[in-house]
Coordinates of C-alpha atoms and ligand atoms in Angstrom, one line a residue:
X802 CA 159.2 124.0 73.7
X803 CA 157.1 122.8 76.8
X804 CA 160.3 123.3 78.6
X805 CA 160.5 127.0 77.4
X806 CA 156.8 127.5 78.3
X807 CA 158.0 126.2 81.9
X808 CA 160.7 129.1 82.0
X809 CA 158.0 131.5 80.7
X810 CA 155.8 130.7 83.4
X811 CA 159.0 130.9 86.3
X812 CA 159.1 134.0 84.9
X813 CA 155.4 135.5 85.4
X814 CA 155.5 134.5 88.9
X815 CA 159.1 135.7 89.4
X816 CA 157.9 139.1 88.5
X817 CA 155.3 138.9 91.0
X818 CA 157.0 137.5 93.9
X819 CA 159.3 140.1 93.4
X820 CA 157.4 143.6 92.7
X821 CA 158.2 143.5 89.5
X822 CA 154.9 143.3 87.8
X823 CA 151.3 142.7 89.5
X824 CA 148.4 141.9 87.9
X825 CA 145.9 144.8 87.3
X826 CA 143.1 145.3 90.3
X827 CA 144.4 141.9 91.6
X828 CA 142.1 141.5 94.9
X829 CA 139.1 141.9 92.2
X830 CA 140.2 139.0 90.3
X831 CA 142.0 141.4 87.9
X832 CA 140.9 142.9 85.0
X833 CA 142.3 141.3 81.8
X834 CA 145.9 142.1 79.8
X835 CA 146.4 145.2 82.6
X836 CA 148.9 145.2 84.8
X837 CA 150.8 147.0 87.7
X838 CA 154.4 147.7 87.9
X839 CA 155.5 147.1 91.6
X840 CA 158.4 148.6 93.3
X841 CA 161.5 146.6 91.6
X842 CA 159.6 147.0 87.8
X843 CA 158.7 150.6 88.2
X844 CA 162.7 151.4 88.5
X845 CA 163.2 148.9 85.9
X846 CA 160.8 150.6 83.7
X847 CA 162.1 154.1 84.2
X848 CA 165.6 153.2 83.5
X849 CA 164.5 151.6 80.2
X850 CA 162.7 155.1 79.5
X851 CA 165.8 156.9 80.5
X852 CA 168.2 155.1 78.3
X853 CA 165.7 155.1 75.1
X854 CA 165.3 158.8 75.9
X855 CA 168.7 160.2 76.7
X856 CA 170.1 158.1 73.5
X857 CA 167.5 160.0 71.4
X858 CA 167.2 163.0 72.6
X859 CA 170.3 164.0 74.3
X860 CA 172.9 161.9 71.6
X861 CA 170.9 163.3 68.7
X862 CA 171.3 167.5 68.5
X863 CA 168.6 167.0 65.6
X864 CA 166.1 165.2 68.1
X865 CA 163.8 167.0 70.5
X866 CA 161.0 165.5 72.7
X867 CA 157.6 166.4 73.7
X868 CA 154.8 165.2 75.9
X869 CA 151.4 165.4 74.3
X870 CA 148.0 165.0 75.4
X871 CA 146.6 161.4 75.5
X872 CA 143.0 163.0 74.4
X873 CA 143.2 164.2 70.7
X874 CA 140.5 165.4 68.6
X875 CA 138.4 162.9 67.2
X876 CA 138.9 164.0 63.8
X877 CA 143.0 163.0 63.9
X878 CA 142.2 159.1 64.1
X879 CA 139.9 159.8 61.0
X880 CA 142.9 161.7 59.2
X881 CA 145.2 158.8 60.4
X882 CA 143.0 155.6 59.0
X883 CA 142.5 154.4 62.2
X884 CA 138.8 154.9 62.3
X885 CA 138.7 152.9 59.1
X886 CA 141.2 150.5 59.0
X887 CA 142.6 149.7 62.4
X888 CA 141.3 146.8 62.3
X889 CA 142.1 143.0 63.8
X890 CA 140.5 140.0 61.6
X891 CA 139.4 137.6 64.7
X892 CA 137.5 134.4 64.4
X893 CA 136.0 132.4 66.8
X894 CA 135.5 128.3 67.2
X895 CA 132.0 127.1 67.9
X896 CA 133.2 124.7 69.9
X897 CA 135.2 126.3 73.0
X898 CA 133.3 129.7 72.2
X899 CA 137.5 131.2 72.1
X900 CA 138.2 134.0 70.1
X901 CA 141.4 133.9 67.9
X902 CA 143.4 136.2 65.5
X903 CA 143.2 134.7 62.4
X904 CA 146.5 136.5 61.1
X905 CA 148.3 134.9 64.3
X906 CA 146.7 131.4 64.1
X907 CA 148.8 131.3 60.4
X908 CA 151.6 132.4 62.2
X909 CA 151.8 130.3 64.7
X910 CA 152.0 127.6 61.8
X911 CA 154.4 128.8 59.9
X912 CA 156.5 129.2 62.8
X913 CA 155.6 125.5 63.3
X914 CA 157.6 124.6 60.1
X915 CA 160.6 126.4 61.5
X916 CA 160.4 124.1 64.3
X917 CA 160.4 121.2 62.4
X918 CA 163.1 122.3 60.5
X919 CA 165.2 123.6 63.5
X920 CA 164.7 120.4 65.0
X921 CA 165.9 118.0 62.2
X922 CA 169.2 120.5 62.2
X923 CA 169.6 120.2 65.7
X924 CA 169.2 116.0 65.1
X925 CA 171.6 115.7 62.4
X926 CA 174.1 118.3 64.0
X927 CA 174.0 115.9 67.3
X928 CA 174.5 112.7 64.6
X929 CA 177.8 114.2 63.2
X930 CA 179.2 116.1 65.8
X931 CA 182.0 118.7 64.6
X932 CA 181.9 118.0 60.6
X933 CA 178.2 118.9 61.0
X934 CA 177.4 121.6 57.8
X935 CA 174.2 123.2 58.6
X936 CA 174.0 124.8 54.8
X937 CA 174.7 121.8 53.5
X938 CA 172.2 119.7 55.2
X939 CA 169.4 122.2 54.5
X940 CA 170.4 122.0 50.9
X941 CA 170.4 118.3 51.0
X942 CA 167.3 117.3 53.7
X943 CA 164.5 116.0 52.0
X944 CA 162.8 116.3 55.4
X945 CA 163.8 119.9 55.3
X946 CA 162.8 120.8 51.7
X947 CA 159.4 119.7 52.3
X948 CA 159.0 121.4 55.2
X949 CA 160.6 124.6 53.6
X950 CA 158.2 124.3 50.6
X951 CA 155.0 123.4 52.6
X952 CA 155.9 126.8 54.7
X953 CA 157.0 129.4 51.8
X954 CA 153.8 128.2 50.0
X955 CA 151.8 128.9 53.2
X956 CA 154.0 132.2 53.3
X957 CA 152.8 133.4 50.0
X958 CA 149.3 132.8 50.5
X959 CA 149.0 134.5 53.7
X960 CA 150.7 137.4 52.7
X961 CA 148.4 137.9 50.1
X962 CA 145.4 137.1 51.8
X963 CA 146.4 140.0 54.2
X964 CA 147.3 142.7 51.8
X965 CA 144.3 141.9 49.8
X966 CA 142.6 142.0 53.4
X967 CA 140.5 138.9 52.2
X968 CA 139.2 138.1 55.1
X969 CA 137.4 134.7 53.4
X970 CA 141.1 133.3 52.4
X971 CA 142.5 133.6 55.6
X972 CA 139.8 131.3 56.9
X973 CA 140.1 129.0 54.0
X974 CA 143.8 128.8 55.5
X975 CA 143.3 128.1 58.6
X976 CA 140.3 125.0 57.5
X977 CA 143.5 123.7 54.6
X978 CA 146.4 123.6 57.5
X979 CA 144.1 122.5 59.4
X980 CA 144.5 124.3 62.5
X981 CA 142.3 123.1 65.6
X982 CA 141.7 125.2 68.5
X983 CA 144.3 124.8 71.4
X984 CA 141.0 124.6 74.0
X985 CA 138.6 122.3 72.2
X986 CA 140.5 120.4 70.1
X987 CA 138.0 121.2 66.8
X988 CA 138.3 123.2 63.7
X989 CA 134.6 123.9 64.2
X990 CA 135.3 127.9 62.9
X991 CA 133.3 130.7 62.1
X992 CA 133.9 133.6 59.6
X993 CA 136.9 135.9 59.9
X994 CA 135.2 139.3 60.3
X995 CA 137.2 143.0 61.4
X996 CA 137.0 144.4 64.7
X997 CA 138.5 147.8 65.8
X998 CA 140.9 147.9 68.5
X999 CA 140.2 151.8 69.7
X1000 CA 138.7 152.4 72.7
X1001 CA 136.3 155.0 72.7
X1002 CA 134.9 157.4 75.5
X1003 CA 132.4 160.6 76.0
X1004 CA 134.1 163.7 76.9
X1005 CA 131.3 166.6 78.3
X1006 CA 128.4 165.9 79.7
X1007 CA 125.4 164.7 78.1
X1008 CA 123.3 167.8 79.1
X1009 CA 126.1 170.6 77.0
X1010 CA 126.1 168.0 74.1
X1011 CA 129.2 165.1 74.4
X1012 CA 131.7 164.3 71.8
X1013 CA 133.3 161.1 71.4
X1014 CA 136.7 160.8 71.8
X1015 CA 139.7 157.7 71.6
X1016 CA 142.3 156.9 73.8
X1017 CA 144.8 157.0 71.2
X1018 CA 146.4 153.8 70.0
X1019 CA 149.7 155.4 69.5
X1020 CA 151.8 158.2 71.0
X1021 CA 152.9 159.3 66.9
X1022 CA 150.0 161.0 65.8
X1023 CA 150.3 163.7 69.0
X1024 CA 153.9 163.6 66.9
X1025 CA 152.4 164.7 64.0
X1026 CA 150.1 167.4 64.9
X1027 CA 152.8 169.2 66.8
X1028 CA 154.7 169.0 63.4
X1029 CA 155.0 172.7 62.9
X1030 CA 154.7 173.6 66.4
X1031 CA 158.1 171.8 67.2
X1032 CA 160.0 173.0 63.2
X1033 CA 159.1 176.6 64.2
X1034 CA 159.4 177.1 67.6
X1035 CA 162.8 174.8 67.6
X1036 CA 163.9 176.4 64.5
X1037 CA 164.6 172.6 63.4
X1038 CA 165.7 172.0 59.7
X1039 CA 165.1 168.4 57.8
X1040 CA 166.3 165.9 58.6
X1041 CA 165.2 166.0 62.3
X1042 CA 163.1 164.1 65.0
X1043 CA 160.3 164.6 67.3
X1044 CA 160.4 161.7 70.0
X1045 CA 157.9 160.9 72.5
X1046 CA 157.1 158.3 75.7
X1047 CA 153.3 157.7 76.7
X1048 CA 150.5 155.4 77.4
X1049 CA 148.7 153.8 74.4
X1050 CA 145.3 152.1 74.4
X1051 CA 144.6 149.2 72.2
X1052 CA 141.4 146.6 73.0
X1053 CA 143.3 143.7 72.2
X1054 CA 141.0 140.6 71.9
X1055 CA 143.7 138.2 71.8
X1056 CA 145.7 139.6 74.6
X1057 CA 147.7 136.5 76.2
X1058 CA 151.5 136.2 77.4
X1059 CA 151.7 138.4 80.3
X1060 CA 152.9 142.2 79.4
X1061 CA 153.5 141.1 75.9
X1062 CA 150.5 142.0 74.8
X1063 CA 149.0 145.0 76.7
X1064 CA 145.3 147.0 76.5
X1065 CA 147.2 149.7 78.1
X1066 CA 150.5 150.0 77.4
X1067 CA 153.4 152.0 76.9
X1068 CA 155.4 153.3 73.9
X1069 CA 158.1 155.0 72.9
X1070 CA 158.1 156.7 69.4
X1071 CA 160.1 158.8 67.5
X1072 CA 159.3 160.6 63.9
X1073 CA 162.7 161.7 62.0
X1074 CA 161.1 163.7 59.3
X1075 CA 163.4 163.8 56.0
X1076 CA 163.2 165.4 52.2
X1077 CA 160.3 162.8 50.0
X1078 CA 163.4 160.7 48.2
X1079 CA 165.6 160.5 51.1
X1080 CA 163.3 158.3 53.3
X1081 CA 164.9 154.8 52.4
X1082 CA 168.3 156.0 53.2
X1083 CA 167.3 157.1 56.3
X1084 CA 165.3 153.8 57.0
X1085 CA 168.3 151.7 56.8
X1086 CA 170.1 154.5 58.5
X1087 CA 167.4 153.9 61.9
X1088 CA 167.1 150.1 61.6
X1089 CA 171.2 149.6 62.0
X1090 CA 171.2 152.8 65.3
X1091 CA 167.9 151.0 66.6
X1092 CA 169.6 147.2 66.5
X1093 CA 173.0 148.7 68.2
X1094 CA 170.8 150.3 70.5
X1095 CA 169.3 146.7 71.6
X1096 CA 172.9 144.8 71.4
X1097 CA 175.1 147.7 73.6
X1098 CA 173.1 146.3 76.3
X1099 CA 175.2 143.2 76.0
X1100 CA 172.1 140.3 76.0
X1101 CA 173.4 138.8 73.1
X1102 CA 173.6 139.7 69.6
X1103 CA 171.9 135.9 68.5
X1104 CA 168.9 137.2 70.6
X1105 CA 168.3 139.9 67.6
X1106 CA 167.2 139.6 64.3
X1107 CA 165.2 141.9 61.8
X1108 CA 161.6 140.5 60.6
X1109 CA 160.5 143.1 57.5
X1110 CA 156.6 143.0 57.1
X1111 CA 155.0 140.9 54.8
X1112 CA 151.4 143.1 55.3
X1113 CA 152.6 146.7 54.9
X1114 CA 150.7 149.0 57.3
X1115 CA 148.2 151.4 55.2
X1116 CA 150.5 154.5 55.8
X1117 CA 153.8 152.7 55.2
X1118 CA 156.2 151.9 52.3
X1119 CA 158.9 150.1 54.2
X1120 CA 158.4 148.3 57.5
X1121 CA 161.3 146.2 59.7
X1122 CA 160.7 144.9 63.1
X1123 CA 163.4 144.2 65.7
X1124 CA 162.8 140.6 67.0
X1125 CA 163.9 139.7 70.5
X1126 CA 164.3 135.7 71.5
X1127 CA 161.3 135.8 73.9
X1128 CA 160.8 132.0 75.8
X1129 CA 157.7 131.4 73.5
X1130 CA 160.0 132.4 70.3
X1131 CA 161.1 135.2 68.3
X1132 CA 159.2 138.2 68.6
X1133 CA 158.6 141.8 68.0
X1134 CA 160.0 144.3 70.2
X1135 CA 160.3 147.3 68.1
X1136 CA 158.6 148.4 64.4
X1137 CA 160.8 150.9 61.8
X1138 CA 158.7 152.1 59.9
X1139 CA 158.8 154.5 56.7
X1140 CA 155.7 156.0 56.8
X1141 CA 155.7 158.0 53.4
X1142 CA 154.4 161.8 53.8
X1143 CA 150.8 159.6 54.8
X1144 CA 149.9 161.0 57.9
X1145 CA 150.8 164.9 57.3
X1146 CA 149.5 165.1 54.4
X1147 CA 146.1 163.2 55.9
X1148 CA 146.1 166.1 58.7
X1149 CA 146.3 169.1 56.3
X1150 CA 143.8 167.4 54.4
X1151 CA 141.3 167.3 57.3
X1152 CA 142.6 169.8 59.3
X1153 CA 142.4 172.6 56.2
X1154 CA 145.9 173.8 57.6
X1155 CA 149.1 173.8 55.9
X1156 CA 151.5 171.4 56.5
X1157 CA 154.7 172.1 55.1
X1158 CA 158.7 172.7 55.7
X1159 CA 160.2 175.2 53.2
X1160 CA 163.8 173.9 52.7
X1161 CA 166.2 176.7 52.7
X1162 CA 168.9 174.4 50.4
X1163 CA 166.3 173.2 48.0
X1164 CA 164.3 176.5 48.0
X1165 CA 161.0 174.9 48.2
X1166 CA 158.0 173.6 50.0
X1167 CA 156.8 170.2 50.8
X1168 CA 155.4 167.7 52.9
X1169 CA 158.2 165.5 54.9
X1170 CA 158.5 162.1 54.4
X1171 CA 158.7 160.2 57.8
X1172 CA 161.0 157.6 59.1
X1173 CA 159.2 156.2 62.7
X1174 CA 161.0 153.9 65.0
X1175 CA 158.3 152.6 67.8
X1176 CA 159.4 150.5 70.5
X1177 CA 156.7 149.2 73.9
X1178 CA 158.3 150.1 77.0
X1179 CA 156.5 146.9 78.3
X1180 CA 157.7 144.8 76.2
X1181 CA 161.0 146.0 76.4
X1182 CA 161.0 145.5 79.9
X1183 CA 160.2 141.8 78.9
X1184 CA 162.5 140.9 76.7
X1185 CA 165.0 142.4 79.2
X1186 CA 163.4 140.4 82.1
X1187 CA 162.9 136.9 79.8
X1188 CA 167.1 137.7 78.7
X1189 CA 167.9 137.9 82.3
X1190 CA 166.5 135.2 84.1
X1191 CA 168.8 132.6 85.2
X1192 CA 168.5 129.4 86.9
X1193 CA 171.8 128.4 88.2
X1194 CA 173.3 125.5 90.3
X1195 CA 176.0 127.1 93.3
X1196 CA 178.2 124.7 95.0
X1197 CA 177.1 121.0 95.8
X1198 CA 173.5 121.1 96.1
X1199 CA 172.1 124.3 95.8
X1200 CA 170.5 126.0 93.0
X1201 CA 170.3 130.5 92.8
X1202 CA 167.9 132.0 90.7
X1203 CA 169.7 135.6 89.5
X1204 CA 168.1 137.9 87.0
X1205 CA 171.7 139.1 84.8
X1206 CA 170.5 142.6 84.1
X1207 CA 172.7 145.1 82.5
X1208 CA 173.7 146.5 85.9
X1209 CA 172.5 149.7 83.9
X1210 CA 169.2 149.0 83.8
X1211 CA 169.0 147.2 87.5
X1212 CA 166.5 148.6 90.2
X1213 CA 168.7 148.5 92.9
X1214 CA 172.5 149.2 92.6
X1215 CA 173.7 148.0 95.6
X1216 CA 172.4 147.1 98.9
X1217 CA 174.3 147.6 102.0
X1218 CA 174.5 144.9 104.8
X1219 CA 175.6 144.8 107.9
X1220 CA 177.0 141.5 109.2
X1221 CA 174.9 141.4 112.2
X1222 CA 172.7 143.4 114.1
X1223 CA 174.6 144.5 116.9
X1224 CA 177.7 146.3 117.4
X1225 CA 178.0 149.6 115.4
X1226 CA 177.1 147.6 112.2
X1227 CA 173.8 149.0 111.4
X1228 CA 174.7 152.5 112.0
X1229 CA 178.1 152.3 109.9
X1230 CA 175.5 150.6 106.9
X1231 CA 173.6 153.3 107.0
X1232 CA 176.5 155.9 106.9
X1233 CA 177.4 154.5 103.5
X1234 CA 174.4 154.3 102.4
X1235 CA 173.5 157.8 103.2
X1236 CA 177.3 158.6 101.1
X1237 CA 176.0 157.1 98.2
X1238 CA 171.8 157.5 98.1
X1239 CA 172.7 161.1 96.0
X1240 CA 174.3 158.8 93.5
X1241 CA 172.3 155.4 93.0
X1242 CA 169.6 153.3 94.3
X1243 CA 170.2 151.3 97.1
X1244 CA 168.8 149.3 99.2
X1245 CA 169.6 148.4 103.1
X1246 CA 169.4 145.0 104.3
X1247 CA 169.7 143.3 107.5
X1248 CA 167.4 140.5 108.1
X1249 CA 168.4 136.6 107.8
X1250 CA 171.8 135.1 107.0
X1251 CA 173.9 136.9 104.4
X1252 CA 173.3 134.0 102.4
X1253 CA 169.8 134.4 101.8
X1254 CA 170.4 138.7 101.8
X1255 CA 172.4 137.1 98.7
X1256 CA 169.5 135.6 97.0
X1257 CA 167.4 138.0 97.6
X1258 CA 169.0 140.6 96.0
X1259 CA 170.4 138.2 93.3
X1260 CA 166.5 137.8 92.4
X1261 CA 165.9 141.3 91.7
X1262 CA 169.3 142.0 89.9
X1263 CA 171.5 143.5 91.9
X1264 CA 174.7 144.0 91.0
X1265 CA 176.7 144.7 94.1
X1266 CA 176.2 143.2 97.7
X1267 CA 178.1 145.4 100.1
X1268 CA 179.0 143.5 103.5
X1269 CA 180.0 145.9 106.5
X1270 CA 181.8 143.5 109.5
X1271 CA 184.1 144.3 112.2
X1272 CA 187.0 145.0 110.0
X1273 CA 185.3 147.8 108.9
X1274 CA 185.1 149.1 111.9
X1275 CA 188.7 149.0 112.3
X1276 CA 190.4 149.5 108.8
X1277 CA 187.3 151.2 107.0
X1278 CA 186.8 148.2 104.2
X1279 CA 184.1 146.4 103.3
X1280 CA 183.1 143.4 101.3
X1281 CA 181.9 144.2 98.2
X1282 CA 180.3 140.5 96.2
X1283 CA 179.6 141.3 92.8
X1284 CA 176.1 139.4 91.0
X1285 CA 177.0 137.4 88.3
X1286 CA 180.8 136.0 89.2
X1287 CA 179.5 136.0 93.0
X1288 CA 183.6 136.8 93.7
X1289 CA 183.9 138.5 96.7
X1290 CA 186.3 141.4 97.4
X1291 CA 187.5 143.5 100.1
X1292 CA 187.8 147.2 99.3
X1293 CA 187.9 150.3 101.2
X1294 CA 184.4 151.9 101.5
X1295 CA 185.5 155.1 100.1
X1296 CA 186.1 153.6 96.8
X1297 CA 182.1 152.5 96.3
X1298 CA 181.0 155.4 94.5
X1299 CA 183.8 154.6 91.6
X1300 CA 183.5 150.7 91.4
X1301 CA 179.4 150.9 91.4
X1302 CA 179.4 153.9 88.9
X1303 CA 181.8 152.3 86.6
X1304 CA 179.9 149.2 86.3
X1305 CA 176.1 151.2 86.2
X1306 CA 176.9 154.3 84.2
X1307 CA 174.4 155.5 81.3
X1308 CA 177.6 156.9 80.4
X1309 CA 179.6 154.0 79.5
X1310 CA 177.0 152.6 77.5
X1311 CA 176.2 155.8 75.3
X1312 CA 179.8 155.5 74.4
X1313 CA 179.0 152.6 72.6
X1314 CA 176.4 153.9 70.9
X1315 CA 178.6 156.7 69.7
Ligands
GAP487 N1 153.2 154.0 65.7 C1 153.4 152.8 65.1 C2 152.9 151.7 66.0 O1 152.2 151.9 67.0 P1 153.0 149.1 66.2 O2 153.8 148.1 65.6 O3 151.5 148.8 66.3 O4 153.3 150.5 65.6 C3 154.8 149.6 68.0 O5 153.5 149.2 67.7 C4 155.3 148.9 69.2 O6 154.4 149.0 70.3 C5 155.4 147.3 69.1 O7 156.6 147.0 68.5 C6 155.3 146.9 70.5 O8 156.6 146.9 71.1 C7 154.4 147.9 71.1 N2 153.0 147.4 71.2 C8 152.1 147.4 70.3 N3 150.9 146.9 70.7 C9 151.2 146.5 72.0 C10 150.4 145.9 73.0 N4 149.1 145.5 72.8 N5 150.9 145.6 74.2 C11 152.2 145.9 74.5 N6 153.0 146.5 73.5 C12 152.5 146.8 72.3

């Protein structure tokens, strides 16, 4: 575990050292859970965008996108619950003066019966070697059936403690496990009380009269109040989606492990309104495309697994989250929700206005049900990053650190280096890079020894490192090293444009979603 907090940390300050991510207003001491995307994160972060969207939107004739406002009218985050019940239960200890979530301290312990568990598997599987049978020695263990019973008892507790929201069991909870705060070492608590995670602003001037507005806490609701704006003017019939990418605001008070857990953020959310009945089918329908999504990018189908909610949101009546293998453990990447008709039916409450499809096939009106897949571009970009990273030892005594991006998703494509500095080398560089800048990024490179070019562009995912020499001069061909093998090749330069789009084309991967 400490050794995976160790990789966690290699990690932060990778992304710095290499303008991937910076913190927020840095030179004044930063400003806490913001961040910046630097040069290599901000292509990172688009081509995430770019392959959610185009799989969404340009796969899916059904699915259309749209950009709304990040100011909304006040009255929507009544409609929506948010006002009411968007809500964190927090608790503090005496002691260090450290606020916690209460929900995640639990967590955090139940997941700390898994480890045990994990860990006497991992023991006995060392003891016997190939005739190790994990189901067997789970069903056998008596290490492992107390530690399974202490943790689905604490399961069942805390589940109900949350969907009763009693707010007085949860800290009765924490005081029985006793849980102790990481900084001070006590279990000196206070009470569990709610605190709303909106951010809230004035908008006109106090002189005309000012209103106060939120910075919305998710991109769906602008979803939802373009409902009949989108069915009419797109002449879209059920079942169909609206999909969206924007900033969200959320004042998280426990906001710790880097970009994981953001007060601005960024999401990507799509509503596949269906006929009331249907919207089941059509959740298990979105959490098997959504998981395919994830795995085509070839991390590693063990890195994925499906957590369904034990709290169900207040609008939801089925809820699934895709987990990702994160250094610090298994954790939420994207939420599938089925939201029930909730939220439409809340704004034609409010809103006075009708809300409804009239479906042609059934010959009548209703309120659409809604199936909602929500994924954070940020932590998206960290599960990628945290998949990626690799620490690897090249030749005798020498050690490369090489983020293994899908080549898709990589900032640069290829950079282009010329041997030395001299002799027509530079100028024939840039001739291929100025051939190939229409189709990817890339990058030219010709300061210090190839080796360390190598490294460079190994730490910021690269796939291809293109070598121009004398021979090129002569013959036309260059060197062309690919990332993760490090096998080098000598092809002619005119045949760039095929190898590097084969290897980095959107295309090829939508096949496989297909
Ligand atoms: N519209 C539904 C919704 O917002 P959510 O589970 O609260 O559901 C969806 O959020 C996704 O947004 C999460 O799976 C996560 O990827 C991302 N997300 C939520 N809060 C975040 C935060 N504070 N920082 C970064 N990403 C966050």
């Amino acid at each position: 575990m400490a050794q995976q907090e160790d990789v966690f940390k290699k990690i932060v300050a990778h992304c710095k050292e290499y303008g991937f991510v910076f913190p927020s207003s840095e030179i004044y001491d930063g400003l806490g859970a913001v961040y910046d995307y630097g040069q290599n994160g901000v292509e990172l972060k688009n081509n995430i965008k770019r392959y959610w969207w185009d799989a969404m939107v340009k796969l899916n004739e059904n699915i259309v996108g749209i950009d709304s406002a990040i100011f909304m009218h006040p009255t929507i985050w009544k409609a929506s619950g948010h006002v009411d019940a968007f809500n964190d239960p927090l608790i503090d200890n005496k002691d260090s003066k450290k606020r916690y979530r209460a929900d995640v301290l639990i967590e955090e312990q139940i997941a700390k019966y898994d480890d045990k568990i994990a860990k006497e598997v991992a023991k006995a599987a060392k003891k016997f070697g190939d005739s190790f049978d994990k189901e067997k020695f789970l069903a056998t263990s008596v290490h492992c059936q107390e530690h399974q019973a202490k943790r689905d008892a604490l399961h069942a507790r805390y589940a109900k403690a949350m969907n009763d929201n009693d707010l007085n069991e949860l800290r009765q909870i924490i005081i029985d496990e006793e849980i102790v705060c990481p900084i001070s070492g006590t279990k000196n608590w206070t009470d569990v009380r709610q605190f709303n995670l909106m951010f809230s602003t004035e908008m006109g001037s106090t002189a005309e009269g000012s209103m106060k507005i939120f910075l919305r806490p998710e991109t769906a609701q602008g979803i939802f109040v373009n409902f009949l704006n989108v069915q009419k003017t797109g002449r879209m019939k059920i079942p169909f989606g609206i999909a969206q990418i924007g900033k969200a605001f959320r004042n998280e008070i426990v906001a710790r492990q880097f970009i994981f857990r953001m007060r601005e953020f960024e999401q990507m959310e799509m509503q596949f309104f269906v006929r009331p009945g249907e919207e089941l089918k059509w959740f298990e329908h979105w959490k098997k495309v959504r998981l395919n999504w994830h795995k085509a990018l070839g991390m590693g189908d063990e890195n994925y697994r499906y957590h369904d909610h034990d709290k169900l949101a207040h609008y939801a009546n089925a809820a699934t989250d895709i987990e990702f293998r994160m250094p610090f453990g298994f954790k939420e990447v994207e939420g599938i929700h089925s939201r029930t008709n909730f939220d439409l039916s809340q704004h034609q409450k409010y809103s006075g206005k009708k809300i409804q499809y009239f479906d042609p096939e059934l010959n009548e009106n209703y309120v659409p049900y809604v199936i909602e897949t929500s994924i954070g571009v940020d932590r998206m970009f960290l599960s990628i990053l945290c998949g990626a990273y690799t620490e690897e030892v090249v030749g005798d005594n020498d050690t490369r650190v090489v983020l293994k991006l899908p080549a898709v998703l990589s900032p640069v494509k290829a950079a282009i280096m010329p041997l030395v500095k001299k002799d027509g080398l530079p100028e024939k560089a840039r001739e291929i890079i100025n051939d190939l800048k229409f189709d990817f990024n890339v990058q030219y490179d010709e300061k210090d020894s190839i080796g360390k070019r190598y490294r460079r562009q190994d730490a910021i995912g690269t796939p291809f490192c293109i070598t121009v020499d004398h021979q090129t001069l002569e013959d036309g061909t260059v060197t062309i090293r690919e990332r993760d093998t490090m096998e080098q090749e000598r092809v002619p330069a005119s045949e760039l444009r095929s190898i590097i789009g084969k290897k980095t084309s959107f295309t090829e991967l939508f096949k496989k979603l297909s």
